[in-house]
Amino acid sequence: MKAKEIHELTNDDLRSQLAEGRAELFNLRFQMATSQLDNTARIKLVKKDIARVLTVIRERELSQAAEAQQAQAAVETA
């Protein structure tokens, strides 16, 4: 999944995408341990997708915190 597509998702969609990615990574690791994994490059791609989702989630958390801090500062000066 590309970063642009991830940025367009809602917070709930991001959390479900994160859960799906982690479940897929678990399954891929399990397949690798039992020598059933054919495409080992898939692990790297899933890890990157998980990292992208976590990055977008964190960006949104930081922007919400900054907005709250600005609102608090505006209330204190008023």
PDB file of C-alpha atoms in Angstrom:
ATOM      1  CA  MET A   1       0.000   0.000   0.000  1.00  0.00           C
ATOM      2  CA  LYS A   2       1.325   3.407  -0.901  1.00  0.00           C
ATOM      3  CA  ALA A   3       1.696   6.255   1.566  1.00  0.00           C
ATOM      4  CA  LYS A   4      -0.844   8.383  -0.312  1.00  0.00           C
ATOM      5  CA  GLU A   5      -3.457   5.659   0.047  1.00  0.00           C
ATOM      6  CA  ILE A   6      -2.706   5.326   3.750  1.00  0.00           C
ATOM      7  CA  HIS A   7      -3.086   9.078   4.352  1.00  0.00           C
ATOM      8  CA  GLU A   8      -6.579   8.929   2.850  1.00  0.00           C
ATOM      9  CA  LEU A   9      -7.794   6.297   5.344  1.00  0.00           C
ATOM     10  CA  THR A  10      -9.763   7.155   8.468  1.00  0.00           C
ATOM     11  CA  ASN A  11      -8.408   6.421  11.938  1.00  0.00           C
ATOM     12  CA  ASP A  12     -10.598   3.324  12.292  1.00  0.00           C
ATOM     13  CA  ASP A  13      -9.443   2.055   8.910  1.00  0.00           C
ATOM     14  CA  LEU A  14      -5.834   2.636   9.916  1.00  0.00           C
ATOM     15  CA  ARG A  15      -6.248   0.607  13.078  1.00  0.00           C
ATOM     16  CA  SER A  16      -7.888  -2.256  11.181  1.00  0.00           C
ATOM     17  CA  GLN A  17      -5.140  -2.092   8.539  1.00  0.00           C
ATOM     18  CA  LEU A  18      -2.550  -2.255  11.327  1.00  0.00           C
ATOM     19  CA  ALA A  19      -4.211  -5.303  12.873  1.00  0.00           C
ATOM     20  CA  GLU A  20      -4.396  -7.037   9.488  1.00  0.00           C
ATOM     21  CA  GLY A  21      -0.745  -6.268   8.787  1.00  0.00           C
ATOM     22  CA  ARG A  22       0.395  -7.617  12.126  1.00  0.00           C
ATOM     23  CA  ALA A  23      -1.678 -10.775  11.656  1.00  0.00           C
ATOM     24  CA  GLU A  24      -0.224 -11.284   8.191  1.00  0.00           C
ATOM     25  CA  LEU A  25       3.306 -10.753   9.494  1.00  0.00           C
ATOM     26  CA  PHE A  26       2.682 -13.349  12.200  1.00  0.00           C
ATOM     27  CA  ASN A  27       1.436 -15.825   9.609  1.00  0.00           C
ATOM     28  CA  LEU A  28       4.393 -15.155   7.332  1.00  0.00           C
ATOM     29  CA  ARG A  29       6.851 -15.685  10.177  1.00  0.00           C
ATOM     30  CA  PHE A  30       5.078 -18.901  11.101  1.00  0.00           C
ATOM     31  CA  GLN A  31       5.293 -20.119   7.505  1.00  0.00           C
ATOM     32  CA  MET A  32       8.981 -19.243   7.396  1.00  0.00           C
ATOM     33  CA  ALA A  33       9.646 -21.191  10.577  1.00  0.00           C
ATOM     34  CA  THR A  34       7.949 -24.254   9.125  1.00  0.00           C
ATOM     35  CA  SER A  35       9.716 -23.858   5.738  1.00  0.00           C
ATOM     36  CA  GLN A  36       6.455 -23.237   3.887  1.00  0.00           C
ATOM     37  CA  LEU A  37       7.118 -19.631   2.850  1.00  0.00           C
ATOM     38  CA  ASP A  38       7.746 -19.217  -0.873  1.00  0.00           C
ATOM     39  CA  ASN A  39       8.147 -15.448  -1.147  1.00  0.00           C
ATOM     40  CA  THR A  40      10.416 -14.204   1.642  1.00  0.00           C
ATOM     41  CA  ALA A  41      10.350 -10.665   0.239  1.00  0.00           C
ATOM     42  CA  ARG A  42       6.716 -10.421   1.357  1.00  0.00           C
ATOM     43  CA  ILE A  43       7.870 -10.129   4.985  1.00  0.00           C
ATOM     44  CA  LYS A  44       9.811  -6.956   4.178  1.00  0.00           C
ATOM     45  CA  LEU A  45       6.838  -5.441   2.347  1.00  0.00           C
ATOM     46  CA  VAL A  46       4.439  -6.173   5.204  1.00  0.00           C
ATOM     47  CA  LYS A  47       6.853  -4.652   7.726  1.00  0.00           C
ATOM     48  CA  LYS A  48       7.070  -1.488   5.628  1.00  0.00           C
ATOM     49  CA  ASP A  49       3.290  -1.262   5.369  1.00  0.00           C
ATOM     50  CA  ILE A  50       2.996  -1.602   9.142  1.00  0.00           C
ATOM     51  CA  ALA A  51       5.598   1.136   9.610  1.00  0.00           C
ATOM     52  CA  ARG A  52       3.742   3.437   7.204  1.00  0.00           C
ATOM     53  CA  VAL A  53       0.474   2.951   9.053  1.00  0.00           C
ATOM     54  CA  LEU A  54       2.139   3.570  12.428  1.00  0.00           C
ATOM     55  CA  THR A  55       3.770   6.718  11.049  1.00  0.00           C
ATOM     56  CA  VAL A  56       0.458   8.142   9.833  1.00  0.00           C
ATOM     57  CA  ILE A  57      -1.204   7.316  13.156  1.00  0.00           C
ATOM     58  CA  ARG A  58       1.596   9.091  15.035  1.00  0.00           C
ATOM     59  CA  GLU A  59       1.459  12.119  12.713  1.00  0.00           C
ATOM     60  CA  ARG A  60      -2.253  12.472  13.411  1.00  0.00           C
ATOM     61  CA  GLU A  61      -1.709  12.139  17.163  1.00  0.00           C
ATOM     62  CA  LEU A  62       0.929  14.870  17.096  1.00  0.00           C
ATOM     63  CA  SER A  63      -1.209  17.212  15.000  1.00  0.00           C
ATOM     64  CA  GLN A  64      -4.156  16.734  17.380  1.00  0.00           C
ATOM     65  CA  ALA A  65      -1.906  17.430  20.365  1.00  0.00           C
ATOM     66  CA  ALA A  66      -0.574  20.582  18.707  1.00  0.00           C
ATOM     67  CA  GLU A  67      -4.102  21.791  17.967  1.00  0.00           C
ATOM     68  CA  ALA A  68      -5.145  21.149  21.551  1.00  0.00           C
ATOM     69  CA  GLN A  69      -2.120  23.018  22.833  1.00  0.00           C
ATOM     70  CA  GLN A  70      -2.889  25.977  20.564  1.00  0.00           C
ATOM     71  CA  ALA A  71      -6.504  25.993  21.744  1.00  0.00           C
ATOM     72  CA  GLN A  72      -5.348  25.905  25.362  1.00  0.00           C
ATOM     73  CA  ALA A  73      -2.971  28.814  24.734  1.00  0.00           C
ATOM     74  CA  ALA A  74      -5.764  30.790  23.080  1.00  0.00           C
ATOM     75  CA  VAL A  75      -8.035  30.197  26.085  1.00  0.00           C
ATOM     76  CA  GLU A  76      -5.340  31.261  28.549  1.00  0.00           C
ATOM     77  CA  THR A  77      -4.619  34.527  26.701  1.00  0.00           C
ATOM     78  CA  ALA A  78      -8.285  35.405  26.308  1.00  0.00           C
TER      79      ALA A  78
END
